[in-house]
Coordinates of C-alpha atoms (C1' of nucleotides) in Angstrom, one line a residue:
Chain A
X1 CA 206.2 144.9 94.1
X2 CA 206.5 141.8 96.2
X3 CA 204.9 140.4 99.6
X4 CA 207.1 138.9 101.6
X5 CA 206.0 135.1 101.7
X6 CA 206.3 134.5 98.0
X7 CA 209.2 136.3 97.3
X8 CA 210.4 133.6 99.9
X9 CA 208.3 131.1 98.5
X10 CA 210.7 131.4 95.1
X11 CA 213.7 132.7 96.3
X12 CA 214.3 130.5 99.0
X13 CA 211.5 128.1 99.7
X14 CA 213.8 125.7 102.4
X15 CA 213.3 128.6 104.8
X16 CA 210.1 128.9 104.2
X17 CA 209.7 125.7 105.1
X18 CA 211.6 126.3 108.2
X19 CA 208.8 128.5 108.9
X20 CA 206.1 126.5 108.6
X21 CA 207.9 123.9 110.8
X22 CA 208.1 126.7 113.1
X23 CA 204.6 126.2 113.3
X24 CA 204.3 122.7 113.6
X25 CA 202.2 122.5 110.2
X26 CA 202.9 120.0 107.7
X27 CA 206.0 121.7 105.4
X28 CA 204.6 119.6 102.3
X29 CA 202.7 122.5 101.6
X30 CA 205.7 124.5 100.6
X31 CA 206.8 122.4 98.3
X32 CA 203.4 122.0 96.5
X33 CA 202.9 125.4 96.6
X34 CA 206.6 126.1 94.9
X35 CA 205.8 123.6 92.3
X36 CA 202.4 124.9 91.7
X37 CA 203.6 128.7 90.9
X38 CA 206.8 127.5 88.8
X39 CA 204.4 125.3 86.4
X40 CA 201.8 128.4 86.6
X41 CA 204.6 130.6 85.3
X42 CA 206.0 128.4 82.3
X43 CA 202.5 127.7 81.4
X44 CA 201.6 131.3 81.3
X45 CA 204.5 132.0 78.8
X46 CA 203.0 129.7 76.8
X47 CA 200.0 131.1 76.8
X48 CA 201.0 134.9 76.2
X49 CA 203.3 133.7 73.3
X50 CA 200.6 132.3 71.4
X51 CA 198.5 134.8 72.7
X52 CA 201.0 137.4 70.9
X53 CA 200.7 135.3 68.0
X54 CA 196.9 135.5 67.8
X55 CA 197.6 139.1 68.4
X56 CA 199.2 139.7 65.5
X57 CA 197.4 138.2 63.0
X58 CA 194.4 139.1 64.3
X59 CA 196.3 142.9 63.5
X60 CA 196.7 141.9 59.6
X61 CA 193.5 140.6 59.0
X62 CA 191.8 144.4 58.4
X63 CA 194.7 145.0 55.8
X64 CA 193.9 142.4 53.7
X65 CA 190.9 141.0 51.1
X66 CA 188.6 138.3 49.8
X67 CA 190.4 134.9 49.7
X68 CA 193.8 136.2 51.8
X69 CA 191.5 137.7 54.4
X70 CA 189.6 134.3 54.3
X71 CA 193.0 132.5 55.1
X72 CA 193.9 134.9 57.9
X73 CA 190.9 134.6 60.3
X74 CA 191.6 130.6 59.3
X75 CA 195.0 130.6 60.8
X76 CA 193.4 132.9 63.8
X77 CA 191.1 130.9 64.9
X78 CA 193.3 127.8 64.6
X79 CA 195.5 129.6 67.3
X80 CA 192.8 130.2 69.4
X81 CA 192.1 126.2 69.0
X82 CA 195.4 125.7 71.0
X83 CA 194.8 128.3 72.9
X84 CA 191.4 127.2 74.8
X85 CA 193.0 124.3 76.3
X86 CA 195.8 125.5 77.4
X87 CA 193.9 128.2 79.2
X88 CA 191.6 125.8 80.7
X89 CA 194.8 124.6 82.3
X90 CA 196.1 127.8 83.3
X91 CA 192.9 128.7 85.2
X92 CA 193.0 125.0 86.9
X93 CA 196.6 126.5 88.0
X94 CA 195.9 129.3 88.9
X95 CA 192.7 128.5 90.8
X96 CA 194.8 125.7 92.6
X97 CA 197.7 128.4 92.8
X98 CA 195.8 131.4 94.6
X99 CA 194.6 128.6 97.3
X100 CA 197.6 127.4 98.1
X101 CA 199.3 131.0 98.3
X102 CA 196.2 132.1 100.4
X103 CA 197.1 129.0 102.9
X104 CA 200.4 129.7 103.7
X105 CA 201.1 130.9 107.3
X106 CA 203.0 134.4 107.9
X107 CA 206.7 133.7 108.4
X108 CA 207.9 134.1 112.2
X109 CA 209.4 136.6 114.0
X110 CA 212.4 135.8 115.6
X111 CA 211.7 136.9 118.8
X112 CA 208.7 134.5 119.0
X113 CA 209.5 131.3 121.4
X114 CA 209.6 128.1 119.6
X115 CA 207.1 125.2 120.7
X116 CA 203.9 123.4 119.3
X117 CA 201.1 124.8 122.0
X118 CA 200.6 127.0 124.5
X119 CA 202.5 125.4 127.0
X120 CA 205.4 127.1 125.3
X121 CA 204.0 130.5 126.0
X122 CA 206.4 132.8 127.7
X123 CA 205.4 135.9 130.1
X124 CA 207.2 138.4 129.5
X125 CA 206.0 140.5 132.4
X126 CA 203.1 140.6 134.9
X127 CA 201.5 143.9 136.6
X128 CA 199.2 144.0 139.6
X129 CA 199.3 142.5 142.7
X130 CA 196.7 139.2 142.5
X131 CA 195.1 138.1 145.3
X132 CA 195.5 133.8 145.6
X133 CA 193.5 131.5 147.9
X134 CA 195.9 129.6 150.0
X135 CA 194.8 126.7 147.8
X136 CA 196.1 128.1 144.4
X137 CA 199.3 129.0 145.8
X138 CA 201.2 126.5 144.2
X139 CA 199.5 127.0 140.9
X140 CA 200.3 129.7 141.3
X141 CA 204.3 129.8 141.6
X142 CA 203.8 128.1 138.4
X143 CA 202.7 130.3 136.2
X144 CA 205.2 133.1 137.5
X145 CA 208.4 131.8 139.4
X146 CA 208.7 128.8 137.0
X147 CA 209.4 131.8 134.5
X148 CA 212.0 133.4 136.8
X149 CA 209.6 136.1 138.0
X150 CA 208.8 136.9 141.9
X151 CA 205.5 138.5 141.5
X152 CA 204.3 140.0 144.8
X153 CA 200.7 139.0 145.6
X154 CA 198.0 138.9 148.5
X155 CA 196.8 135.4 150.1
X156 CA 193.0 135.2 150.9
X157 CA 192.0 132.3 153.1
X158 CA 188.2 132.7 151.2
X159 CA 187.5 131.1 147.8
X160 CA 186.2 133.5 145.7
X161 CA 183.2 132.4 144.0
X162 CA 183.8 131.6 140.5
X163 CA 182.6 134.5 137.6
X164 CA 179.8 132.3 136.3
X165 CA 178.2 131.3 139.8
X166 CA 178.7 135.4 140.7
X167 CA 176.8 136.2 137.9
X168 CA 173.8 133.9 137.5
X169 CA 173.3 133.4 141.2
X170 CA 175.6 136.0 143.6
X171 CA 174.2 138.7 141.8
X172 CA 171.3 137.6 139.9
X173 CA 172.2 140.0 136.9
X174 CA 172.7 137.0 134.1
X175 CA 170.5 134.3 132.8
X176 CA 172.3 132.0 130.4
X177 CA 169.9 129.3 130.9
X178 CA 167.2 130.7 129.4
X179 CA 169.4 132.8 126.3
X180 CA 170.1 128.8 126.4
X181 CA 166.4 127.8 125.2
X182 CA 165.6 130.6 123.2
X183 CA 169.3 130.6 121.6
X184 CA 171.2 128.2 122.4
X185 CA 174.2 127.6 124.4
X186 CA 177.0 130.3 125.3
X187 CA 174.4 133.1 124.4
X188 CA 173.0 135.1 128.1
X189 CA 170.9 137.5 129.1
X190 CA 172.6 140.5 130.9
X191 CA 170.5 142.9 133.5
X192 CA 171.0 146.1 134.5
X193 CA 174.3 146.5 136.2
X194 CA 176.3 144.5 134.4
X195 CA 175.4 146.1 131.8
X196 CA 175.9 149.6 132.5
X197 CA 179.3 147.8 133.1
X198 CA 179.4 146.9 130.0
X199 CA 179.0 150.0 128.4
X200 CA 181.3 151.9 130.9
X201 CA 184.0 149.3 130.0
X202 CA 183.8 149.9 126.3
X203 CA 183.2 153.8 126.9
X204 CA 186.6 154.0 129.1
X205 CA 188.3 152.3 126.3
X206 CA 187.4 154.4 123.1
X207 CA 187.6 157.7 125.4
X208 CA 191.4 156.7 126.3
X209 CA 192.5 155.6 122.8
X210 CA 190.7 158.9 120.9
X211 CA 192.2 161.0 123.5
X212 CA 195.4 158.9 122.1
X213 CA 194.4 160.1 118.5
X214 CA 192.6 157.0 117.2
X215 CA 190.2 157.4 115.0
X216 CA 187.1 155.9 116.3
X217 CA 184.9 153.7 114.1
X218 CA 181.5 152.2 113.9
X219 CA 182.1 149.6 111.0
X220 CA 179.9 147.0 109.6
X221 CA 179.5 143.8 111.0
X222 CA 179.2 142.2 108.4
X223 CA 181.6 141.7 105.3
X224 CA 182.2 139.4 102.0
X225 CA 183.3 136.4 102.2
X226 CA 186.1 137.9 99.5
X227 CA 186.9 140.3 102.1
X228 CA 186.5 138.2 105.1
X229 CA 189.6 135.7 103.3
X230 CA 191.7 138.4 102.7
X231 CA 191.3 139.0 106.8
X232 CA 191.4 135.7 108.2
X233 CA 192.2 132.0 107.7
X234 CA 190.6 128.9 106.8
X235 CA 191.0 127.5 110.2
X236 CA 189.7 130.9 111.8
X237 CA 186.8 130.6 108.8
X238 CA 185.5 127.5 110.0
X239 CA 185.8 127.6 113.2
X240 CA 184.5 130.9 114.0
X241 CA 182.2 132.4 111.2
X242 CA 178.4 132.8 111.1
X243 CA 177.3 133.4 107.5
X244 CA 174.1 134.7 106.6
X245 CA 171.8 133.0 105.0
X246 CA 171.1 133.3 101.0
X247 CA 173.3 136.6 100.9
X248 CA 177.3 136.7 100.2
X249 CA 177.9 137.9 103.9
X250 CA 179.3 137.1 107.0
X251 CA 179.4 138.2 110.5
X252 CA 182.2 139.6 111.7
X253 CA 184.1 138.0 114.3
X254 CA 185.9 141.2 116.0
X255 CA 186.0 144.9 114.5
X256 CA 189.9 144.0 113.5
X257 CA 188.1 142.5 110.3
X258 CA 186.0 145.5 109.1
X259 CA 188.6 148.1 109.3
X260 CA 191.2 145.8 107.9
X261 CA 188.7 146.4 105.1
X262 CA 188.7 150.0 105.1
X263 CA 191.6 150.3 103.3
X264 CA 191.2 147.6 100.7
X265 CA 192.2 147.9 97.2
X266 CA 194.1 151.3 98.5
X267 CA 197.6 152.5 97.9
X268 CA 198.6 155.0 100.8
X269 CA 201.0 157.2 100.9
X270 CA 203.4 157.2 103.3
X271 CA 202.9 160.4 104.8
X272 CA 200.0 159.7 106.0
X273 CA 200.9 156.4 107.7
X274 CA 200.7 155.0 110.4
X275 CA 196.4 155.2 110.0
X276 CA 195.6 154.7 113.9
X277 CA 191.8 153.0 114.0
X278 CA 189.6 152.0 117.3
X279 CA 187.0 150.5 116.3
X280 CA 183.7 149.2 118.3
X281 CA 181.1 146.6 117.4
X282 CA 179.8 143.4 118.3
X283 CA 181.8 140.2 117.6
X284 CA 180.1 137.1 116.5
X285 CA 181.6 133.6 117.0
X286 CA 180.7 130.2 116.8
X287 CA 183.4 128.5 118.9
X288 CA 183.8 125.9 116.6
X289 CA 186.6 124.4 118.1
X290 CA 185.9 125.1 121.5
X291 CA 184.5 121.7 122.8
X292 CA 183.2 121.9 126.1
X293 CA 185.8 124.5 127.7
X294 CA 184.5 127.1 129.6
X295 CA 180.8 126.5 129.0
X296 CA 179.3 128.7 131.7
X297 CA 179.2 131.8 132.5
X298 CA 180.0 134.4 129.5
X299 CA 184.0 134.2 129.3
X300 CA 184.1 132.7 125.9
X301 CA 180.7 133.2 124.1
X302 CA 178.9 133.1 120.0
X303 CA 178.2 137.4 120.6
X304 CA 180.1 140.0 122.9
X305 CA 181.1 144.0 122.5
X306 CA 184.6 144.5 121.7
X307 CA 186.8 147.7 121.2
X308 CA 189.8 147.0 118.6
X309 CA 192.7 149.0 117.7
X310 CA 193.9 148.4 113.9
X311 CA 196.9 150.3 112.6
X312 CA 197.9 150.3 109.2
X313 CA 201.8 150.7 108.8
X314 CA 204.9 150.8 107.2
X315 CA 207.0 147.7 107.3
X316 CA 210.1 149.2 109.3
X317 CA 207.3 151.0 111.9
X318 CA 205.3 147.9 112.9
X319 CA 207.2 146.2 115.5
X320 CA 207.9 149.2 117.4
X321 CA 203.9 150.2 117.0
X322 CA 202.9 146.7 117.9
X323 CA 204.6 147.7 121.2
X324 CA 202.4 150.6 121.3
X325 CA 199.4 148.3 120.8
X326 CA 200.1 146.7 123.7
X327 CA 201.2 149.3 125.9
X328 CA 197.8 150.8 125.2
X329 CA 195.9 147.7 126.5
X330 CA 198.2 147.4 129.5
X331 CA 197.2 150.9 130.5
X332 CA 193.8 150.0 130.2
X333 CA 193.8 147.0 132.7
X334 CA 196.4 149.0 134.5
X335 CA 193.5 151.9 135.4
X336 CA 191.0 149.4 136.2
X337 CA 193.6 147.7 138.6
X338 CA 193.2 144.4 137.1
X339 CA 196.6 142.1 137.9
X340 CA 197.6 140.6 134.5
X341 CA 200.6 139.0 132.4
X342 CA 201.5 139.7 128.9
X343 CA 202.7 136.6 127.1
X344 CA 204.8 135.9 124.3
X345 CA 202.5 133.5 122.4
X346 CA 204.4 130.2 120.8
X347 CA 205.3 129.5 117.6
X348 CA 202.9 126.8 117.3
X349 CA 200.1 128.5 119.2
X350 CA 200.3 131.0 116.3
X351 CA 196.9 131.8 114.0
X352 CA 198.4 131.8 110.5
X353 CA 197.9 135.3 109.5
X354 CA 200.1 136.7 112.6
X355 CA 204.1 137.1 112.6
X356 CA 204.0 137.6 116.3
X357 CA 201.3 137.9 118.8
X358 CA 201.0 139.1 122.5
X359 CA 198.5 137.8 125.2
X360 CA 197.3 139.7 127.6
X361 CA 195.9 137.7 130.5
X362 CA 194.5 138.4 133.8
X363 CA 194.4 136.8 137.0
X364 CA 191.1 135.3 137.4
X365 CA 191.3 134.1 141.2
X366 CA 188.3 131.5 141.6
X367 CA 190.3 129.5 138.7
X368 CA 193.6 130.1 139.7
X369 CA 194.9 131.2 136.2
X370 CA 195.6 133.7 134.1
X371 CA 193.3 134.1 130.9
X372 CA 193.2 135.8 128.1
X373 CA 191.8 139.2 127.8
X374 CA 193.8 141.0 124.7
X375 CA 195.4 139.7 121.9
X376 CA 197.7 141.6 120.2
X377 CA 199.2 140.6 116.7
X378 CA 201.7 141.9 114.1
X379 CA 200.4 140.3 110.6
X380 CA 202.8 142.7 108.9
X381 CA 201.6 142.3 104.9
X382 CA 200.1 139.0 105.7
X383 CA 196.3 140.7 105.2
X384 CA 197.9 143.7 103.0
X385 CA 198.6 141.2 100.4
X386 CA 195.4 139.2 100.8
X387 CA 193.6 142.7 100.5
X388 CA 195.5 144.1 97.9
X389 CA 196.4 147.3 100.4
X390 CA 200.1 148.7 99.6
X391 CA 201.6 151.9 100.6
X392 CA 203.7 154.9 98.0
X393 CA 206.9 155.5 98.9
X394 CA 206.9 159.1 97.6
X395 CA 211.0 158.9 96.6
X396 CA 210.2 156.9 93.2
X397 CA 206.3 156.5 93.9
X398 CA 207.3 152.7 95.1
X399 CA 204.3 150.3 95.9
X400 CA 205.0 147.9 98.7
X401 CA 202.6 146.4 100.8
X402 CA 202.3 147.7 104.2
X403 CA 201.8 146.2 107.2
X404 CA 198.5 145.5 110.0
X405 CA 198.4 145.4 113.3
X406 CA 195.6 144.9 115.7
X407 CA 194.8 144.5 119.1
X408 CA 191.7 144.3 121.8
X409 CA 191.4 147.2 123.9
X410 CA 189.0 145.8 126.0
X411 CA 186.3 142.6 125.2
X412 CA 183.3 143.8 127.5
X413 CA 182.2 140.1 128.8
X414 CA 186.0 138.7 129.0
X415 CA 186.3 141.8 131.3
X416 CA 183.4 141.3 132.9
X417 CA 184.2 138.2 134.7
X418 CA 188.0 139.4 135.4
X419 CA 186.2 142.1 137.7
X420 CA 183.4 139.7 139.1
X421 CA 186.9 137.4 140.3
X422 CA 189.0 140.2 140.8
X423 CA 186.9 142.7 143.1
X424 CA 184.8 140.5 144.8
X425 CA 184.7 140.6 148.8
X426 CA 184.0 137.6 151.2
X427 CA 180.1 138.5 151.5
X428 CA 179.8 138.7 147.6
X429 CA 180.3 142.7 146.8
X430 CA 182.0 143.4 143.6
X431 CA 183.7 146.9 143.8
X432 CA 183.6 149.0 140.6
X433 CA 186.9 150.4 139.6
X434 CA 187.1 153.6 140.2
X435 CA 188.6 154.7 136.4
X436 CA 184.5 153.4 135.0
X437 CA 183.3 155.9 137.8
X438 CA 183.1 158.6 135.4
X439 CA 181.3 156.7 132.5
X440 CA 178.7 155.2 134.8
X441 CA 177.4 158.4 136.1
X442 CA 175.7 159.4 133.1
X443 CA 173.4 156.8 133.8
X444 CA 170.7 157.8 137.0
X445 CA 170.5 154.1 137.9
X446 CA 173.9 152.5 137.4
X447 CA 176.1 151.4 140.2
X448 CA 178.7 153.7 141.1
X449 CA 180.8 151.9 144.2
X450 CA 179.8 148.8 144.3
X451 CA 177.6 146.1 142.9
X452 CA 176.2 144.1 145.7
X453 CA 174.4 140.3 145.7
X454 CA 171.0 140.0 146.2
X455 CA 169.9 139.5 149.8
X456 CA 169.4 135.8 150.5
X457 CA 165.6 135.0 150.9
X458 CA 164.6 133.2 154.2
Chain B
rG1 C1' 162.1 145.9 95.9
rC2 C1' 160.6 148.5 91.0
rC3 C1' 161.7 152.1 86.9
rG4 C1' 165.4 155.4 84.7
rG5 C1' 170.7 157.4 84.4
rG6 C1' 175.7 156.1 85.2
rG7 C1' 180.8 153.5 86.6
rU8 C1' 187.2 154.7 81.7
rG9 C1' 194.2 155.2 84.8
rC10 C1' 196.1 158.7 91.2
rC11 C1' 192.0 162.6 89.8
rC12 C1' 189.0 165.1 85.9
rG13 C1' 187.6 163.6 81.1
rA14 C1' 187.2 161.9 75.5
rG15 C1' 186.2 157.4 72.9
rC16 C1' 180.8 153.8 71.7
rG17 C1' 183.6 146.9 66.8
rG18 C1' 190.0 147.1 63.8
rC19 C1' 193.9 154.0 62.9
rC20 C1' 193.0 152.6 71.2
rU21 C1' 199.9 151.3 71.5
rA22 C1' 193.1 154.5 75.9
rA23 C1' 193.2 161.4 73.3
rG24 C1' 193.5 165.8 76.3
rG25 C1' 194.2 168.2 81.0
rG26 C1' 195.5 168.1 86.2
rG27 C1' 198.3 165.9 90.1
rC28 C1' 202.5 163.1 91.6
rU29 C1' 207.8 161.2 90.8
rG30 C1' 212.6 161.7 88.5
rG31 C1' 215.8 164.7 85.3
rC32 C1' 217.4 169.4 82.8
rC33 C1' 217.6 174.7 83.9
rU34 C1' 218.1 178.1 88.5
rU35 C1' 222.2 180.8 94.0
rG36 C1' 217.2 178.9 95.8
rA37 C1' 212.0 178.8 94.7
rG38 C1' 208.7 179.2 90.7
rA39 C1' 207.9 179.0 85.5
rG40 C1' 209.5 176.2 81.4
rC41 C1' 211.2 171.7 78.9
rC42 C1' 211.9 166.2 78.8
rA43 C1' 210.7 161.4 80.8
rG44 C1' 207.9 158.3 84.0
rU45 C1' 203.3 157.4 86.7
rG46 C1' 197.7 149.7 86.5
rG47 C1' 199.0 144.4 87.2
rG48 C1' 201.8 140.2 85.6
rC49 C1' 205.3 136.7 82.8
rC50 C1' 210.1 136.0 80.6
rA51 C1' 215.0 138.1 80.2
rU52 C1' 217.7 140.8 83.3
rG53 C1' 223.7 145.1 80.1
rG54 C1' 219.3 148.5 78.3
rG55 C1' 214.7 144.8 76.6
rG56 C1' 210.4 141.6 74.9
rC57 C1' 205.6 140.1 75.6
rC58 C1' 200.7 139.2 77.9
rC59 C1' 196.5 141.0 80.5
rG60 C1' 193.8 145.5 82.0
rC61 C1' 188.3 150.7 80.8
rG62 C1' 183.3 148.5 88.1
rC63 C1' 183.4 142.5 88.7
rG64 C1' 182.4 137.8 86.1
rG65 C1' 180.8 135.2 81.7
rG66 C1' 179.5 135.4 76.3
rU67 C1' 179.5 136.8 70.8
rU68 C1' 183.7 137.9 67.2
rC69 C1' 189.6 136.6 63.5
rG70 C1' 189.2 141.3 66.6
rA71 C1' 185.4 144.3 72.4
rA72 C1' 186.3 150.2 76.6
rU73 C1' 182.7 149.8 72.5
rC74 C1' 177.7 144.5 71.3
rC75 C1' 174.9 140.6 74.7
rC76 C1' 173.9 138.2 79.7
rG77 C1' 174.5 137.9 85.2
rC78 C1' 176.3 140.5 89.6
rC79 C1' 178.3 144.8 92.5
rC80 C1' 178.3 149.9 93.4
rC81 C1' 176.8 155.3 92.7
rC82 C1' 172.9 159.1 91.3
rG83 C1' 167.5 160.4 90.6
rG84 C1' 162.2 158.9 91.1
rC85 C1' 158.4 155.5 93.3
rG86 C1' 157.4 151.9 97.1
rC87 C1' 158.7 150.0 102.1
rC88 C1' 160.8 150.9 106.8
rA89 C1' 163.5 152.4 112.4

RNA sequence: GCCGGGGUGCCCGAGCGGCCUAAGGGGCUGGCCUUGAGAGCCAGUGGGCCAUGGGGCCCGCGCGGGUUCGAAUCCCGCCCCCGGCGCCA
């Protein structure tokens, strides 16, 4: 049985290395990590042959009497002697081992573009028709037809007003000032329609992808910190976690973590894969890393409502269902006629655990820019590994570790603001797509049409 | 949260300091047999290290420590499950 990164890690650590390069990350780490599990290795033989040698005297010792029987457990416990220090160093190694093996990056697909940020992003292909202020034309053309794609869009002479100013003083339905003082910053207060918005969003979603055969999910939001290393890493730790206070648990930072979980410890068999998962739950983030960028509003916030898709699968099935994964989240923005791009994401824009990772992002026309709504990775046995999960091939009963996937289906507040940009008229009406219709009239007092600004007072 | 009972391999289930190299059964995988299926028979069925022409060895009985020459078995801490009491939406 073998994940992938260490079998590379000893077979051929140079491409490895090439990997991590990939990345832009410091390739030192390879070669500590090599030199780490070789020394691990010979000291463990050491180890297990005097541990065989204990073994076997320790075997004679009930055979024998008085004064021989004396000398036996003598030469025993001399053994153990050596023994205790050498297995103070083993557990040194393999402490220092299991760290360094739990820091290494996935390896990269080949089809991901090579560059150290974002910058080096590369759509792939856009959808919608976006409407652009004659002011953002320019900025336009260069985030499409510097790629080589002639995307067809609408000019408005208006400036739409920007998601954060709709929502806090167009339509009055958000307070993030005072979430501000009683929680701090990038926390709100949402009223009434945006929330029945908000539910409508996530409603749409889970209805599409159970229709789709996903099983739906309600997991817990909050995990180990065993299990939440096996999910994520170190960078994603920090940066993002909220731990609880005098208890081994953590919140979760998307539902991708939790049903990653589902399955740990598991071995699957094959028939049964792929495992198709949407799961729905709060996120919780801290934003660690996030500076001052986009401050206002609630496009990147510590607590939002997400619906996830996780698959678990077999190696030579995940790139074709991490296709599916995003397919499924295009279809989405697709019915609620929001204009977006998918991007290829960079090698060095990379989190560690991912082999390959879509963005989708929509046109948000007050900024001018597309920004991310759905990220969509391929960790293949990245997390398996971590989490111990492996699936039975039944010819032989093979273990191998199988691969993850995950994806947003839809983030309610990223969402949110793409419709406050996106549907907005001139006087300040935001027009409801008409695919929520459905899930909003359940609800005697949610907006159907339209939501509309509050009347200015003279 | 408190008191009591429990956690053994893929599953059921014995064992309760050295004969455990974890009995026995079931399932699953491979082989033999068969026209095919079934039955039957044989072998395999936790993880790792070394050697890779079969092989050798270490670790493993919820998790982590400890006692002992020797622990599934005894001691301590933690996790989880079942029952009772308490608390609670």
């Amino acid at each position: 049985m073998s994940w992938s990164i260490l079998k590379l890690l000893r077979e051929n650590p140079e491409v490895l290395k090439e990997h991590v390069k990939k990345r832009f990350m410091d390739p030192s780490i390879i070669d500590e990590a090599y030199r780490t599990d070789l020394e691990w290795r010979k000291t463990l033989t050491v180890i297990q042959e005097l541990r065989h040698k204990h073994n076997v005297i320790s075997k004679e010792i009930p055979k024998l009497k008085g004064e021989e029987k004396e000398k036996k457990i003598r030469e025993a416990k001399e053994v153990l002697r050596q023994l205790e220090e050498l297995e103070k160093k083993l557990k040194q190694l393999e402490e220092r081992r299991m760290k360094l093996l739990f820091s290494l990056p996935n390896i990269v697909h080949e089809s991901v573009p090579m560059g150290p940020d974002d910058s080096y992003n590369v759509p792939i292909r856009f959808w919608g028709k976006p409407k652009v202020w004659s002011g953002y034309i320019e900025q336009f053309k260069e985030q499409t037809e510097k790629y080589g794609f002639k995307v067809e869009y609408e000019e408005i002479s208006w400036k739409p007003v920007g998601h954060a100013d709709m929502l806090e003083n167009v339509l009055k339905l958000g307070d993030t000032y005072k979430a501000a003082q009683v929680a701090g910053s990038r926390f709100y207060y949402l009223f009434n329609d945006i929330v029945f918005l908000d539910m409508a969003l996530l409603a749409y979603a889970i209805d599409y992808l159970t229709s789709k055969g996903y099983t739906l999910v309600l997991p817990p939001y909050m995990l180990r910190y065993k299990i939440m290393m096996g999910v994520i890493d170190m960078d994603t730790f920090k940066d993002a976690i909220y731990k609880i206070e005098g208890e081994d648990l953590y919140l979760i930072a998307t539902a991708e973590h939790p049903l990653a979980a589902l399955h740990a410890g598991e071995d699957l068999p094959e028939e049964i894969l792929p495992l198709k998962y949407v799961g729905i739950s709060p996120c919780f983030r801290k934003e660690a890393g996030a500076g001052n960028r986009d401050l206002k509003g609630i496009f990147r916030v510590h607590q939002f409502h997400k619906v996830e898709q996780f698959i678990y699968a077999k190696p030579e099935e995940s790139w074709e269902l991490m296709e599916e994964l995003i397919s499924n989240a295009e279809h989405l923005f697709q019915g609620l006629g929001i204009p977006y791009r998918v991007v290829n994401i960079a090698s060095g824009d990379l989190g560690a655990p991912a082999a390959k990772k879509y963005d989708l992002e929509a046109w948000m026309p007050a900024q001018g820019r597309y920004r991310e709504m759905v990220s969509c990775s391929n960790v293949t046995d990245w997390q398996a590994f971590r989490l111990r999960i492996r699936l039975i091939r039944r010819r032989g009963m093979i273990k191998e570790y199988l691969h993850t996937l995950n994806s947003t289906a839809i983030a309610s507040t990223r969402t949110i603001t793409a419709i406050l940009e996106n549907f907005q008229e001139p006087d300040g009406t935001v027009v409801i797509p008409k695919v929520l219709r459905k899930y909003l009239e359940i609800f005697k007092n949610a907006p159907i049409d339209a939501i509309h600004p509050v009347k200015k007072e003279t």
